[in-house]
mmCIF file of C-alpha atoms and ligand atoms in Angstrom:
data_model
loop_
_atom_site.group_PDB
_atom_site.id
_atom_site.type_symbol
_atom_site.label_atom_id
_atom_site.label_comp_id
_atom_site.label_asym_id
_atom_site.label_seq_id
_atom_site.Cartn_x
_atom_site.Cartn_y
_atom_site.Cartn_z
ATOM 1 C CA MET A 1 86.085 122.870 111.433
ATOM 2 C CA LEU A 2 85.486 119.816 109.388
ATOM 3 C CA ARG A 3 87.827 117.137 110.749
ATOM 4 C CA ARG A 4 86.338 114.112 109.216
ATOM 5 C CA ILE A 5 88.302 112.433 106.525
ATOM 6 C CA PHE A 6 86.575 112.605 103.294
ATOM 7 C CA VAL A 7 87.544 110.257 100.431
ATOM 8 C CA ARG A 8 85.580 110.766 97.081
ATOM 9 C CA GLY A 9 84.235 107.849 95.142
ATOM 10 C CA ASN A 10 85.325 104.243 94.427
ATOM 11 C CA VAL A 11 85.697 102.891 98.016
ATOM 12 C CA GLU A 12 86.612 99.195 97.793
ATOM 13 C CA ARG A 13 83.801 97.459 99.807
ATOM 14 C CA GLY A 14 83.599 93.796 100.911
ATOM 15 C CA TRP A 15 84.618 92.542 104.456
ATOM 16 C CA PHE A 16 86.962 89.837 103.846
ATOM 17 C CA ARG A 17 89.113 91.012 100.775
ATOM 18 C CA LEU A 18 90.870 93.713 102.864
ATOM 19 C CA ASN A 19 93.589 93.408 105.363
ATOM 20 C CA GLY A 20 92.117 94.813 108.620
ATOM 21 C CA ARG A 21 95.447 94.784 110.532
ATOM 22 C CA ILE A 22 97.273 97.646 112.198
ATOM 23 C CA VAL A 23 100.948 97.299 112.812
ATOM 24 C CA VAL A 24 102.790 100.065 114.810
ATOM 25 C CA GLU A 25 106.634 99.886 115.130
ATOM 26 C CA ASP A 26 108.446 102.214 117.648
ATOM 27 C CA LEU A 27 106.334 105.092 117.115
ATOM 28 C CA THR A 28 107.405 108.523 118.499
ATOM 29 C CA LYS A 29 105.772 111.968 118.340
ATOM 30 C CA THR A 30 107.186 115.163 119.645
ATOM 31 C CA PHE A 31 105.212 118.232 119.326
ATOM 32 C CA LYS A 32 107.511 121.134 118.503
ATOM 33 C CA LYS A 33 105.311 123.489 120.286
ATOM 34 C CA GLY A 34 106.264 123.176 123.840
ATOM 35 C CA ASN A 35 108.554 120.213 123.107
ATOM 36 C CA VAL A 36 106.106 117.742 124.186
ATOM 37 C CA GLN A 37 106.939 114.081 123.772
ATOM 38 C CA ALA A 38 103.394 112.811 123.322
ATOM 39 C CA VAL A 39 104.399 109.202 122.100
ATOM 40 C CA ARG A 40 107.592 107.664 123.268
ATOM 41 C CA GLY A 41 108.271 104.528 121.449
ATOM 42 C CA VAL A 42 105.050 102.500 121.156
ATOM 43 C CA THR A 43 104.927 99.186 119.360
ATOM 44 C CA PHE A 44 101.953 96.973 118.869
ATOM 45 C CA GLU A 45 99.791 95.060 116.474
ATOM 46 C CA VAL A 46 96.097 94.786 116.099
ATOM 47 C CA GLU A 47 94.818 91.581 114.245
ATOM 48 C CA GLU A 48 92.067 91.748 111.495
ATOM 49 C CA GLY A 49 88.745 91.392 113.213
ATOM 50 C CA GLU A 50 90.059 92.193 116.781
ATOM 51 C CA PHE A 51 88.534 94.661 119.214
ATOM 52 C CA PHE A 52 91.405 96.663 120.721
ATOM 53 C CA ALA A 53 90.936 99.254 123.396
ATOM 54 C CA PHE A 54 93.847 101.714 124.038
ATOM 55 C CA LEU A 55 93.200 102.694 127.717
ATOM 56 C CA GLY A 56 94.979 105.643 129.350
ATOM 57 C CA PRO A 57 94.483 108.801 131.540
ATOM 58 C CA ASN A 58 94.316 112.354 130.167
ATOM 59 C CA GLY A 59 97.342 113.440 128.256
ATOM 60 C CA ALA A 60 98.666 109.778 127.918
ATOM 61 C CA GLY A 61 99.099 110.077 123.944
ATOM 62 C CA LYS A 62 95.888 108.189 123.035
ATOM 63 C CA SER A 63 94.575 111.008 120.601
ATOM 64 C CA THR A 64 97.957 111.632 119.351
ATOM 65 C CA THR A 65 98.307 107.895 118.225
ATOM 66 C CA VAL A 66 94.892 107.842 116.747
ATOM 67 C CA GLN A 67 95.810 110.924 114.557
ATOM 68 C CA ILE A 68 98.969 109.300 113.395
ATOM 69 C CA LEU A 69 97.256 105.961 112.690
ATOM 70 C CA THR A 70 94.569 107.640 110.702
ATOM 71 C CA THR A 71 97.025 109.877 108.614
ATOM 72 C CA LEU A 72 95.925 113.211 110.136
ATOM 73 C CA ILE A 73 99.367 113.967 111.407
ATOM 74 C CA ASN A 74 102.810 112.589 110.880
ATOM 75 C CA ALA A 75 104.862 110.773 113.399
ATOM 76 C CA THR A 76 108.343 112.044 114.380
ATOM 77 C CA SER A 77 109.688 108.376 113.811
ATOM 78 C CA GLY A 78 108.501 104.939 113.549
ATOM 79 C CA LYS A 79 106.433 102.859 111.026
ATOM 80 C CA VAL A 80 102.738 102.301 110.855
ATOM 81 C CA GLU A 81 100.784 100.225 108.468
ATOM 82 C CA VAL A 82 97.029 100.227 108.460
ATOM 83 C CA ALA A 83 94.920 97.890 106.343
ATOM 84 C CA GLY A 84 98.140 96.780 104.623
ATOM 85 C CA HIS A 85 99.358 100.321 103.563
ATOM 86 C CA ASP A 86 101.989 102.594 104.987
ATOM 87 C CA VAL A 87 100.383 105.694 106.513
ATOM 88 C CA VAL A 88 103.189 107.961 105.117
ATOM 89 C CA ASN A 89 103.635 106.597 101.592
ATOM 90 C CA ASP A 90 99.911 105.526 101.074
ATOM 91 C CA PRO A 91 97.725 107.653 103.074
ATOM 92 C CA GLU A 92 94.948 107.807 100.392
ATOM 93 C CA LYS A 93 94.751 103.992 100.494
ATOM 94 C CA VAL A 94 94.597 103.933 104.291
ATOM 95 C CA ARG A 95 91.818 106.330 104.321
ATOM 96 C CA GLN A 96 89.660 104.369 101.933
ATOM 97 C CA HIS A 97 89.622 101.480 104.416
ATOM 98 C CA ILE A 98 89.062 103.194 107.654
ATOM 99 C CA GLY A 99 86.296 105.117 109.650
ATOM 100 C CA VAL A 100 87.294 107.682 112.200
ATOM 101 C CA ALA A 101 85.521 109.389 114.998
ATOM 102 C CA LEU A 102 87.677 111.821 116.493
ATOM 103 C CA GLN A 103 87.498 113.329 120.026
ATOM 104 C CA GLU A 104 86.605 116.709 118.699
ATOM 105 C CA THR A 105 83.730 116.238 116.316
ATOM 106 C CA GLY A 106 83.537 118.184 113.207
ATOM 107 C CA VAL A 107 80.049 118.365 111.858
ATOM 108 C CA ASP A 108 78.402 121.284 110.285
ATOM 109 C CA PRO A 109 75.856 122.785 112.642
ATOM 110 C CA ASP A 110 73.533 124.207 109.861
ATOM 111 C CA LEU A 111 72.725 120.827 108.373
ATOM 112 C CA THR A 112 70.256 118.368 109.929
ATOM 113 C CA GLY A 113 71.468 114.991 111.089
ATOM 114 C CA ARG A 114 69.897 113.234 107.960
ATOM 115 C CA GLU A 115 71.494 115.853 105.503
ATOM 116 C CA MET A 116 74.929 115.257 107.285
ATOM 117 C CA VAL A 117 74.831 111.368 106.940
ATOM 118 C CA GLU A 118 73.567 111.740 103.280
ATOM 119 C CA LEU A 119 76.345 114.191 102.586
ATOM 120 C CA GLN A 120 78.815 111.659 103.882
ATOM 121 C CA ALA A 121 77.242 108.864 101.750
ATOM 122 C CA TYR A 122 77.503 111.141 98.707
ATOM 123 C CA ILE A 123 81.099 111.707 99.565
ATOM 124 C CA PHE A 124 81.717 108.022 99.748
ATOM 125 C CA GLY A 125 80.263 107.403 96.267
ATOM 126 C CA PHE A 126 76.650 106.226 97.181
ATOM 127 C CA GLY A 127 73.869 107.226 94.693
ATOM 128 C CA LYS A 128 71.090 109.430 95.913
ATOM 129 C CA GLU A 129 68.533 106.665 96.720
ATOM 130 C CA GLU A 130 71.156 104.358 98.207
ATOM 131 C CA GLY A 131 72.380 107.290 100.326
ATOM 132 C CA ARG A 132 68.988 108.030 101.668
ATOM 133 C CA LYS A 133 68.464 104.565 102.600
ATOM 134 C CA ARG A 134 71.892 104.357 104.307
ATOM 135 C CA ALA A 135 70.964 107.448 106.340
ATOM 136 C CA VAL A 136 67.697 106.148 107.491
ATOM 137 C CA GLU A 137 69.383 102.825 108.526
ATOM 138 C CA LEU A 138 72.388 104.461 110.294
ATOM 139 C CA LEU A 139 70.343 107.231 112.155
ATOM 140 C CA ASP A 140 67.991 104.201 113.501
ATOM 141 C CA ILE A 141 71.219 102.406 114.697
ATOM 142 C CA VAL A 142 72.416 105.482 116.864
ATOM 143 C CA ASN A 143 68.848 106.367 117.960
ATOM 144 C CA LEU A 144 68.638 109.610 116.103
ATOM 145 C CA THR A 145 65.495 108.864 113.976
ATOM 146 C CA GLU A 146 63.319 111.346 115.896
ATOM 147 C CA ALA A 147 66.114 114.013 115.720
ATOM 148 C CA ALA A 148 66.983 113.461 112.149
ATOM 149 C CA GLU A 149 65.314 116.628 110.744
ATOM 150 C CA ARG A 150 66.657 118.751 113.476
ATOM 151 C CA ARG A 151 69.844 121.076 112.967
ATOM 152 C CA ILE A 152 72.954 119.644 114.279
ATOM 153 C CA GLY A 153 73.568 122.956 115.944
ATOM 154 C CA GLY A 154 70.838 122.059 118.432
ATOM 155 C CA TYR A 155 72.017 118.675 119.253
ATOM 156 C CA SER A 156 73.276 117.696 122.723
ATOM 157 C CA GLY A 157 76.900 116.640 123.066
ATOM 158 C CA GLY A 158 75.668 112.958 123.414
ATOM 159 C CA MET A 159 73.700 113.271 120.208
ATOM 160 C CA ARG A 160 76.566 114.641 118.354
ATOM 161 C CA ARG A 161 78.790 111.829 119.414
ATOM 162 C CA ARG A 162 76.056 109.435 118.253
ATOM 163 C CA LEU A 163 75.723 111.195 114.911
ATOM 164 C CA ASP A 164 79.579 111.025 114.663
ATOM 165 C CA LEU A 165 79.418 107.242 115.041
ATOM 166 C CA ALA A 166 76.778 107.038 112.279
ATOM 167 C CA LEU A 167 78.957 108.984 110.062
ATOM 168 C CA THR A 168 81.987 106.757 110.435
ATOM 169 C CA LEU A 169 79.913 103.830 109.460
ATOM 170 C CA VAL A 170 78.658 105.095 106.260
ATOM 171 C CA ASN A 171 81.419 103.381 104.120
ATOM 172 C CA GLU A 172 81.321 100.093 106.202
ATOM 173 C CA PRO A 173 84.982 100.615 106.944
ATOM 174 C CA LYS A 174 87.273 97.692 107.486
ATOM 175 C CA ILE A 175 88.869 99.347 110.390
ATOM 176 C CA LEU A 176 87.037 101.672 112.804
ATOM 177 C CA PHE A 177 89.054 104.150 114.974
ATOM 178 C CA LEU A 178 86.953 105.601 117.827
ATOM 179 C CA ASP A 179 88.510 108.282 120.118
ATOM 180 C CA GLU A 180 86.617 108.128 123.333
ATOM 181 C CA PRO A 181 83.222 107.457 121.776
ATOM 182 C CA THR A 182 81.376 107.246 124.874
ATOM 183 C CA THR A 183 82.886 110.081 126.974
ATOM 184 C CA GLY A 184 80.081 112.116 128.508
ATOM 185 C CA LEU A 185 77.183 109.959 127.125
ATOM 186 C CA ASP A 186 74.271 108.834 129.300
ATOM 187 C CA PRO A 187 74.027 105.356 130.239
ATOM 188 C CA SER A 188 71.420 104.415 127.764
ATOM 189 C CA SER A 189 73.384 106.017 124.714
ATOM 190 C CA ARG A 190 76.491 104.372 125.916
ATOM 191 C CA ALA A 191 74.772 101.004 126.035
ATOM 192 C CA ALA A 192 73.470 101.604 122.475
ATOM 193 C CA ILE A 193 76.958 102.416 121.231
ATOM 194 C CA TRP A 194 78.552 99.356 122.984
ATOM 195 C CA GLU A 195 75.871 97.158 121.290
ATOM 196 C CA GLU A 196 76.616 98.465 117.775
ATOM 197 C CA LEU A 197 80.318 98.182 118.167
ATOM 198 C CA ARG A 198 79.990 94.650 119.382
ATOM 199 C CA ARG A 199 77.706 93.831 116.418
ATOM 200 C CA LEU A 200 80.020 95.452 113.940
ATOM 201 C CA ASN A 201 82.985 93.560 115.219
ATOM 202 C CA LYS A 202 81.330 90.240 115.549
ATOM 203 C CA GLU A 203 78.951 90.213 112.522
ATOM 204 C CA LYS A 204 81.010 92.226 110.100
ATOM 205 C CA GLY A 205 84.444 91.372 111.346
ATOM 206 C CA THR A 206 85.299 94.998 111.607
ATOM 207 C CA THR A 207 88.548 95.677 113.331
ATOM 208 C CA ILE A 208 88.095 98.209 116.122
ATOM 209 C CA PHE A 209 90.657 100.546 117.592
ATOM 210 C CA LEU A 210 88.778 102.147 120.578
ATOM 211 C CA THR A 211 90.436 104.593 123.015
ATOM 212 C CA THR A 212 88.904 105.089 126.443
ATOM 213 C CA GLN A 213 89.661 106.287 130.125
ATOM 214 C CA TYR A 214 86.981 103.933 131.250
ATOM 215 C CA LEU A 215 88.151 100.697 132.513
ATOM 216 C CA GLU A 216 84.914 98.939 132.457
ATOM 217 C CA GLU A 217 84.425 99.906 128.899
ATOM 218 C CA ALA A 218 87.817 98.229 127.948
ATOM 219 C CA ASP A 219 87.028 95.315 130.072
ATOM 220 C CA SER A 220 83.594 94.824 128.672
ATOM 221 C CA LEU A 221 84.323 95.408 124.911
ATOM 222 C CA ALA A 222 87.913 94.661 124.019
ATOM 223 C CA ASP A 223 89.492 91.323 123.225
ATOM 224 C CA ARG A 224 92.697 93.050 124.074
ATOM 225 C CA ILE A 225 93.741 96.186 125.962
ATOM 226 C CA GLY A 226 96.859 98.241 125.794
ATOM 227 C CA ILE A 227 97.433 100.583 128.678
ATOM 228 C CA ILE A 228 99.242 103.833 127.603
ATOM 229 C CA ASN A 229 100.684 106.198 130.229
ATOM 230 C CA LYS A 230 102.956 109.308 129.523
ATOM 231 C CA GLY A 231 103.420 108.115 125.841
ATOM 232 C CA LYS A 232 104.612 104.462 126.761
ATOM 233 C CA ILE A 233 102.643 101.277 126.686
ATOM 234 C CA VAL A 234 102.833 100.019 130.115
ATOM 235 C CA ALA A 235 100.763 96.819 129.866
ATOM 236 C CA MET A 236 99.126 94.910 127.094
ATOM 237 C CA GLY A 237 96.982 91.801 127.056
ATOM 238 C CA SER A 238 93.367 90.405 127.274
ATOM 239 C CA PRO A 239 91.335 91.696 130.250
ATOM 240 C CA LYS A 240 91.829 88.259 131.777
ATOM 241 C CA GLU A 241 95.627 88.398 131.214
ATOM 242 C CA LEU A 242 95.994 91.707 132.588
ATOM 243 C CA LYS A 243 94.172 90.601 135.808
ATOM 244 C CA ALA A 244 96.312 87.397 135.922
ATOM 245 C CA GLU A 245 99.593 89.496 135.298
ATOM 246 C CA ILE A 246 99.095 91.359 138.605
ATOM 247 C CA GLY A 247 98.173 88.091 140.037
ATOM 248 C CA HIS A 248 98.157 89.320 143.623
ATOM 249 C CA ASP A 249 95.536 89.905 146.238
ATOM 250 C CA LEU A 250 94.842 93.576 147.268
ATOM 251 C CA ILE A 251 94.410 94.736 150.863
ATOM 252 C CA THR A 252 92.815 98.075 151.200
ATOM 253 C CA LEU A 253 92.997 99.757 154.661
ATOM 254 C CA SER A 254 91.050 102.937 155.315
ATOM 255 C CA LEU A 255 92.892 104.896 157.872
ATOM 256 C CA LYS A 256 91.205 106.988 160.712
ATOM 257 C CA ASP A 257 93.552 109.770 160.084
ATOM 258 C CA GLU A 258 94.759 110.681 156.538
ATOM 259 C CA GLY A 259 97.696 112.387 158.004
ATOM 260 C CA GLU A 260 99.076 108.852 159.015
ATOM 261 C CA SER A 261 99.422 107.802 155.492
ATOM 262 C CA GLU A 262 103.142 108.432 155.158
ATOM 263 C CA ARG A 263 103.825 106.460 158.421
ATOM 264 C CA ALA A 264 101.682 103.639 157.472
ATOM 265 C CA LEU A 265 103.477 103.254 153.978
ATOM 266 C CA SER A 266 106.996 103.249 155.441
ATOM 267 C CA LEU A 267 105.732 100.709 158.057
ATOM 268 C CA ILE A 268 104.485 98.466 155.514
ATOM 269 C CA ARG A 269 107.548 98.953 153.256
ATOM 270 C CA GLY A 270 109.940 98.214 156.319
ATOM 271 C CA GLY A 271 107.841 95.361 157.646
ATOM 272 C CA LEU A 272 106.831 93.246 154.639
ATOM 273 C CA ASP A 273 109.241 92.025 152.021
ATOM 274 C CA GLY A 274 108.635 92.572 148.353
ATOM 275 C CA VAL A 275 105.151 93.980 148.500
ATOM 276 C CA ASP A 276 103.950 96.918 146.435
ATOM 277 C CA VAL A 277 102.104 99.548 148.427
ATOM 278 C CA LEU A 278 100.385 102.748 147.529
ATOM 279 C CA SER A 279 98.310 105.556 149.319
ATOM 280 C CA GLN A 280 95.224 107.061 147.966
ATOM 281 C CA GLN A 281 93.679 109.806 150.158
ATOM 282 C CA ASP A 282 92.942 108.045 153.484
ATOM 283 C CA LYS A 283 93.391 104.517 151.865
ATOM 284 C CA ILE A 284 96.391 102.375 151.855
ATOM 285 C CA LEU A 285 96.519 99.710 149.119
ATOM 286 C CA VAL A 286 98.885 96.827 149.600
ATOM 287 C CA TYR A 287 99.424 94.306 146.783
ATOM 288 C CA VAL A 288 100.462 90.871 148.427
ATOM 289 C CA GLU A 289 101.000 87.164 147.489
ATOM 290 C CA GLU A 290 98.754 85.749 150.234
ATOM 291 C CA GLY A 291 96.030 87.943 151.198
ATOM 292 C CA THR A 292 94.683 86.394 154.431
ATOM 293 C CA LYS A 293 98.135 85.678 155.925
ATOM 294 C CA GLN A 294 99.597 89.128 155.124
ATOM 295 C CA LEU A 295 96.426 90.847 156.120
ATOM 296 C CA VAL A 296 96.904 89.699 159.745
ATOM 297 C CA GLU A 297 100.498 90.817 159.749
ATOM 298 C CA VAL A 298 99.476 94.279 158.523
ATOM 299 C CA VAL A 299 96.747 94.637 161.147
ATOM 300 C CA ARG A 300 99.282 93.552 163.800
ATOM 301 C CA MET A 301 101.833 96.137 162.739
ATOM 302 C CA PHE A 302 99.287 98.963 162.597
ATOM 303 C CA ASP A 303 98.097 97.907 166.189
ATOM 304 C CA ALA A 304 101.520 98.044 167.447
ATOM 305 C CA GLU A 305 102.255 101.365 166.140
ATOM 306 C CA GLY A 306 98.838 102.828 167.093
ATOM 307 C CA ILE A 307 97.682 103.543 163.449
ATOM 308 C CA GLY A 308 93.948 103.601 163.559
ATOM 309 C CA VAL A 309 92.018 101.710 160.895
ATOM 310 C CA VAL A 310 88.213 102.141 160.176
ATOM 311 C CA ASP A 311 87.846 99.542 157.483
ATOM 312 C CA ILE A 312 89.754 96.592 155.888
ATOM 313 C CA GLN A 313 89.019 95.068 152.556
ATOM 314 C CA LEU A 314 90.559 91.994 150.823
ATOM 315 C CA SER A 315 90.052 91.494 147.170
ATOM 316 C CA SER A 316 91.269 89.914 144.062
ATOM 317 C CA PRO A 317 92.583 92.558 141.554
ATOM 318 C CA THR A 318 90.159 94.261 139.041
ATOM 319 C CA LEU A 319 91.287 96.302 135.990
ATOM 320 C CA ASP A 320 90.823 99.277 138.074
ATOM 321 C CA ASP A 321 93.519 98.148 140.548
ATOM 322 C CA ILE A 322 95.869 97.279 137.527
ATOM 323 C CA PHE A 323 95.323 100.664 136.035
ATOM 324 C CA LEU A 324 96.052 102.474 139.169
ATOM 325 C CA LYS A 325 99.250 100.390 139.960
ATOM 326 C CA LEU A 326 100.452 100.938 136.303
ATOM 327 C CA THR A 327 99.742 104.609 136.077
ATOM 328 C CA GLY A 328 99.663 105.912 139.596
ATOM 329 C CA GLU A 329 96.419 107.765 138.651
ATOM 330 C CA PRO A 330 93.930 107.755 141.453
ATOM 331 C CA LYS A 331 90.827 105.813 140.522
ATOM 332 C CA GLU A 332 88.410 108.617 140.909
ATOM 333 C CA GLY A 333 90.252 110.936 138.514
ATOM 334 C CA VAL A 334 90.348 108.100 135.825
ATOM 335 C CA ALA A 335 87.242 106.167 136.038
ATOM 336 C CA ALA A 336 84.682 108.749 137.205
ATOM 337 C CA ARG A 337 82.125 109.555 134.517
ATOM 338 C CA GLY A 338 80.897 113.085 133.740
ATOM 339 C CA GLU A 339 77.369 112.163 134.514
HETATM 340 N N1 ATP B 401 99.047 119.785 118.836
HETATM 341 C C1 ATP B 401 99.576 119.735 119.833
HETATM 342 N N2 ATP B 401 100.629 120.558 120.084
HETATM 343 C C2 ATP B 401 101.296 120.434 121.283
HETATM 344 N N3 ATP B 401 101.211 119.426 122.128
HETATM 345 C C3 ATP B 401 100.163 118.498 121.914
HETATM 346 C C4 ATP B 401 99.411 118.630 120.829
HETATM 347 N N4 ATP B 401 98.414 117.461 120.915
HETATM 348 C C5 ATP B 401 98.714 117.031 122.008
HETATM 349 N N5 ATP B 401 99.649 117.544 122.748
HETATM 350 C C6 ATP B 401 100.226 117.029 124.006
HETATM 351 O O1 ATP B 401 100.663 115.697 123.846
HETATM 352 C C7 ATP B 401 100.181 114.975 125.033
HETATM 353 C C8 ATP B 401 99.396 113.838 124.730
HETATM 354 O O2 ATP B 401 98.049 114.386 124.298
HETATM 355 P P1 ATP B 401 96.921 113.452 123.656
HETATM 356 O O3 ATP B 401 95.941 114.314 123.241
HETATM 357 O O4 ATP B 401 97.484 112.385 122.835
HETATM 358 O O5 ATP B 401 96.512 112.663 124.978
HETATM 359 P P2 ATP B 401 95.127 111.808 125.310
HETATM 360 O O6 ATP B 401 95.644 110.482 125.809
HETATM 361 O O7 ATP B 401 94.216 111.732 124.069
HETATM 362 O O8 ATP B 401 94.413 112.520 126.409
HETATM 363 P P3 ATP B 401 92.735 112.841 126.790
HETATM 364 O O9 ATP B 401 92.382 111.548 127.516
HETATM 365 O O10 ATP B 401 92.722 114.051 127.555
HETATM 366 O O11 ATP B 401 92.112 112.995 125.488
HETATM 367 C C9 ATP B 401 99.755 115.857 126.071
HETATM 368 O O12 ATP B 401 100.644 116.293 126.821
HETATM 369 C C10 ATP B 401 99.240 117.024 125.126
HETATM 370 O O13 ATP B 401 99.186 118.269 125.843
HETATM 371 MG MG1 MG B 402 92.379 112.299 123.622
#
């Protein structure tokens, strides 16, 4: 099934004439099937030229949001403006100014990579020669020059993702929507895509809306990150702000016996005022104001109660820790790459 957005002809070009903003107000989406509230009152803005990452675990509502913002599905309620146009009243205008790479790629397996890019160029109103030139350029950018004459049906998952990115770049969109563009890619392909996205953002001023489950991807690329969980935004800010927001040190204790987790948790909850504490397999994570001072208290308490500890670490928070704290998702399940 072809899921790319095709807009024939006359695309407005020029990086600075267009409004590359995204404005989302109180967006909700309930799927009738299964009565799933996928998006539950989301409000945010992305500025022109901003690199924005939407970070969240499986089922958080990322793809649903992207599909609404790119006019593919209708919201249940709320208001969305993309590139200065309302997605419900003016979907055609929105589509002219955006490039979209969805999580499920939609390319024709019988075409070669080169043919697919040329077809996309034709759909966007390029002439034959211009389209050929653009295909050569784009296939080079995404490292598919050598595979250009092969049928897409024989491409690996990573190659398809890279082809998909090339297709979204054909019309030099003002705003790029990328739904998990690097999921399942090998490190060098991921690096190539990161580099290209940074270049587009910096040199061309392209607004980028990227969804990811990878914290380091959001941290490394984005000016600002919105963390979404169960259809709601639970935090929003620059990577630095998010780290500062949590503002606390983290004590990680590895227990000798995982079966002691519950007892360790209630001991800390009872013994230390106003600290957040979580357990994750055999580890206990304690968010504290003054790491060194409270570390000593925790160790004393565990000693007194005979709870064995095999390792203790004190650290300042990373995005990983923030994500875990906000979503309650275990780090392994969220940040692990399928490599
Ligand atoms: N077409 C649909 N019909 C019914 N439920 C849906 C549909 N699409 C998504 N959902 C549900 O909405 C919720 C949000 O899904 P969504 O695909 O937006 O999550 P996501 O953040 O993109 O997750 P992932 O990281 O796994 O891609 C999930 O519970 C999902 O099962
Ligand atoms: Mg998704």
